CSV table of C-alpha atoms in Angstrom, one decimal:
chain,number,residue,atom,x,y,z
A,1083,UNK,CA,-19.9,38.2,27.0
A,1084,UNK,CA,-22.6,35.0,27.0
A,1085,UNK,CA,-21.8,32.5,25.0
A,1086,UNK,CA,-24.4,29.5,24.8
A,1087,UNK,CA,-23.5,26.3,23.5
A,1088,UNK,CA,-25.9,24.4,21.4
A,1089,UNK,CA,-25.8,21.0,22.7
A,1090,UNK,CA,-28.6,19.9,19.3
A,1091,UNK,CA,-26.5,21.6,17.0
A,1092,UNK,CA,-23.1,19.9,18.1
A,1093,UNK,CA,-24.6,16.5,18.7
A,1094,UNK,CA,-25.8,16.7,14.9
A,1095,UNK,CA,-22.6,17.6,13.7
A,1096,UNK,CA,-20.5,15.2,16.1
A,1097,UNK,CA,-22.8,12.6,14.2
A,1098,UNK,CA,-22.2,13.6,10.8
A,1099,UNK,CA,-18.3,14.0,11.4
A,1100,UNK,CA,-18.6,10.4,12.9
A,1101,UNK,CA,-20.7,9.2,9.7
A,1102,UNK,CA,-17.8,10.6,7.4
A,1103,UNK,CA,-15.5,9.1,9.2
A,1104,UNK,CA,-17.0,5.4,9.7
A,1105,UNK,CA,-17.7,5.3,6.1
A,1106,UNK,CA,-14.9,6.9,4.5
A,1107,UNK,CA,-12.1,4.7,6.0
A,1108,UNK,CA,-10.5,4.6,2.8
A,1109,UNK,CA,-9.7,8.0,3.4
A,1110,UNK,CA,-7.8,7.4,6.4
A,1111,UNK,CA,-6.6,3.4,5.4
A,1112,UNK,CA,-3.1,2.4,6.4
A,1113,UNK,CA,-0.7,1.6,4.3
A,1114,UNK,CA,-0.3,-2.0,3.2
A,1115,UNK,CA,3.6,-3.1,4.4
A,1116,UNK,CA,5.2,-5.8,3.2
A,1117,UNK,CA,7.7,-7.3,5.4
A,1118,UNK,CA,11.0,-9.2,3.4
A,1119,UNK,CA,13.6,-11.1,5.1
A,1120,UNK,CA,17.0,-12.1,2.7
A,1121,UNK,CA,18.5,-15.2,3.2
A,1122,UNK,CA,21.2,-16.1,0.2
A,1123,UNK,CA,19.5,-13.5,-2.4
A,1124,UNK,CA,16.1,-15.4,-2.1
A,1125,UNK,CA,13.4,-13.4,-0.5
A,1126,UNK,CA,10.1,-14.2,1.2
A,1127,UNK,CA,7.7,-11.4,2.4
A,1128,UNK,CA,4.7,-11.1,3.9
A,1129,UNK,CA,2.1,-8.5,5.3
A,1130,UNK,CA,0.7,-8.6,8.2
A,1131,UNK,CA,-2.7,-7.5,6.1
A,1132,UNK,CA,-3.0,-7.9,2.1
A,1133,UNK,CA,-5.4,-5.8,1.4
A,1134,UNK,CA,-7.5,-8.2,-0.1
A,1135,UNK,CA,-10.8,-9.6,-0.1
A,1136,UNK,CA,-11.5,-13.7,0.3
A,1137,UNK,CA,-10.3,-15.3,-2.4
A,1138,UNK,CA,-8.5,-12.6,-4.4
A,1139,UNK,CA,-4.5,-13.7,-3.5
A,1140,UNK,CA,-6.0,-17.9,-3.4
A,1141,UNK,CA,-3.2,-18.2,-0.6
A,1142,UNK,CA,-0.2,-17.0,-2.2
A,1143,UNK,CA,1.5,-15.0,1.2
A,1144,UNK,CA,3.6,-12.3,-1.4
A,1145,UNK,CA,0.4,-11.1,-3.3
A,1146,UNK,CA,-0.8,-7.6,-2.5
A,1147,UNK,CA,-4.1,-6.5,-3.3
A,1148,UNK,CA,-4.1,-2.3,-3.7
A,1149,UNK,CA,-6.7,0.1,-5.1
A,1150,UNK,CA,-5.8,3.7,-6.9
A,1151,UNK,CA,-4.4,6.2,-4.8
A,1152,UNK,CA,-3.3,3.5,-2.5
A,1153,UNK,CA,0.0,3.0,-0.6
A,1154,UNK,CA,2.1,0.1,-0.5
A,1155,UNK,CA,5.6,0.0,1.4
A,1156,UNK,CA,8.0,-2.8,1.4
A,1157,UNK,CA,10.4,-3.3,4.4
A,1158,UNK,CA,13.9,-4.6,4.3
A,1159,UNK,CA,15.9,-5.0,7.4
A,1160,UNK,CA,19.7,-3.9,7.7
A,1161,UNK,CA,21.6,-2.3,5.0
A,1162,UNK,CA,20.7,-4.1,1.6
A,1163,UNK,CA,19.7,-2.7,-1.2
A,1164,UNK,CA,16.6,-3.7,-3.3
A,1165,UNK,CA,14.3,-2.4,-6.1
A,1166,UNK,CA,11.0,-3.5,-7.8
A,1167,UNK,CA,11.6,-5.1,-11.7
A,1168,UNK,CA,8.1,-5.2,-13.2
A,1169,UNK,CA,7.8,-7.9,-15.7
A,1170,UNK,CA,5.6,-5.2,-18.1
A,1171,UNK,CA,4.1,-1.6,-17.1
A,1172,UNK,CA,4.1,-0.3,-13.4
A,1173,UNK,CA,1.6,0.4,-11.4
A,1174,UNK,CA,3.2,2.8,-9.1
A,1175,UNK,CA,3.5,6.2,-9.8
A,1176,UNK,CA,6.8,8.0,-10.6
A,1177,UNK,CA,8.7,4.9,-11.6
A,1178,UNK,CA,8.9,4.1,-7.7
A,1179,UNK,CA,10.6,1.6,-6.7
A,1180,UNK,CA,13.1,1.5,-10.0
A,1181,UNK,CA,16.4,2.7,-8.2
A,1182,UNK,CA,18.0,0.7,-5.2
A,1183,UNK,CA,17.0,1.4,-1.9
A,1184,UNK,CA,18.2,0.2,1.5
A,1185,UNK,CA,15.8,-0.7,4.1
A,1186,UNK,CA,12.1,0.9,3.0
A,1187,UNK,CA,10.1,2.2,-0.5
A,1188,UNK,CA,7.1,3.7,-0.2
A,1189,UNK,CA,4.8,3.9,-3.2
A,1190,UNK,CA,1.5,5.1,-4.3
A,1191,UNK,CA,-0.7,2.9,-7.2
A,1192,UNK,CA,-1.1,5.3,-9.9
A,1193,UNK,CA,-4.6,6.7,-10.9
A,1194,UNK,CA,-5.3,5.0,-14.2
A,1195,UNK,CA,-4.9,1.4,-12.9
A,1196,UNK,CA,-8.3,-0.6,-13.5
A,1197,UNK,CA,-9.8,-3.3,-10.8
A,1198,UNK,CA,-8.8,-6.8,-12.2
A,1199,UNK,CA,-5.3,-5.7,-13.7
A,1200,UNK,CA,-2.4,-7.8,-12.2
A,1201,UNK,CA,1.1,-6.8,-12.1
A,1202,UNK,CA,3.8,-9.0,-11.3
A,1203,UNK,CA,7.2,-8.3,-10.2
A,1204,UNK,CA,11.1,-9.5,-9.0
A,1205,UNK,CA,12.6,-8.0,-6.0
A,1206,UNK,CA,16.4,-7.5,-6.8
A,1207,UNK,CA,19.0,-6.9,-4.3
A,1208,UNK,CA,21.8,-5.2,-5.4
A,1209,UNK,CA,24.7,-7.7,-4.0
A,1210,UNK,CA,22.7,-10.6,-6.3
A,1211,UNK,CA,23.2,-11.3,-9.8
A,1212,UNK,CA,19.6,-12.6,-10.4
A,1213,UNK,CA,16.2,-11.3,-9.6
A,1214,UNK,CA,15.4,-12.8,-6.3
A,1215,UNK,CA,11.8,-14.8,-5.9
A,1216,UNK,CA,9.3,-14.3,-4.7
A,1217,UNK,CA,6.8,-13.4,-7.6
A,1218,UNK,CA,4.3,-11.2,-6.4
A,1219,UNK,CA,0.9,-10.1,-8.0
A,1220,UNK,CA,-0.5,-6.1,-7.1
A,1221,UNK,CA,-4.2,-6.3,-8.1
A,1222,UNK,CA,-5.2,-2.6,-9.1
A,1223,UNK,CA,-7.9,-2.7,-7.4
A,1224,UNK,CA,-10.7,-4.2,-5.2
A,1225,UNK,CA,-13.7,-6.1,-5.8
């Protein structure tokens, strides 16, 4: 059995796979994590990246910038419980982030979000009586 290996014809295609990858990075993005720490049912996050472009959170360390399709996962140490109150509609899909959860939510933006819509949301912890601050804003998408 002789089996000759093209070296033109895998050199093109080790270039093309290379292409889709370089310029599909969406397809293979990480998800956006947002860190909380709890100190007397007052919360302050941050992410170690936002997802957004210059300009698009003007400084504001809770706001999240998050295109369709896209996953966003908040991180809570220890055993509290927390869930996402949206002051209007959601933009994650399946209600995420409406039950309690203790330490980590993942959820996906839904589909029909449009770039430029905000959202804004409290995170409540179970073991408090009010919504906790932050406010934080979820752009639906990118510019």
């Amino acid at each position: 059995m002789n089996i000759r290996f093209n070296y033109r014809k895998n050199r093109t295609l080790g270039i093309i796979l290379t292409f889709f990858v370089v310029f599909s990075g969406r397809a293979f993005a990480e998800d956006i994590a947002i860190s909380m720490t709890e100190s007397q049912c007052t919360v302050s996050m941050s992410s170690a990246d936002n997802g957004c472009d210059a300009g698009q959170c003007a400084g504001d360390s809770a706001c999240v910038c998050a295109a369709k399709g896209d996953f966003i996962t908040w991180i809570l140490p220890g055993n509290d419980k927390f869930k996402l109150k949206f002051s209007g509609d959601s933009p994650l899909k399946d209600n995420c982030g409406k039950n309690y959860k203790a330490s980590k939510q993942k959820c996906k933006i839904k589909e029909d979000v449009s770039p430029g819509q905000e959202y804004t949301y409290l995170v409540k912890l179970k073991k408090c009586a009010n919504g906790t601050d932050p406010r934080v804003v979820i752009k639906g998408g990118r510019s």
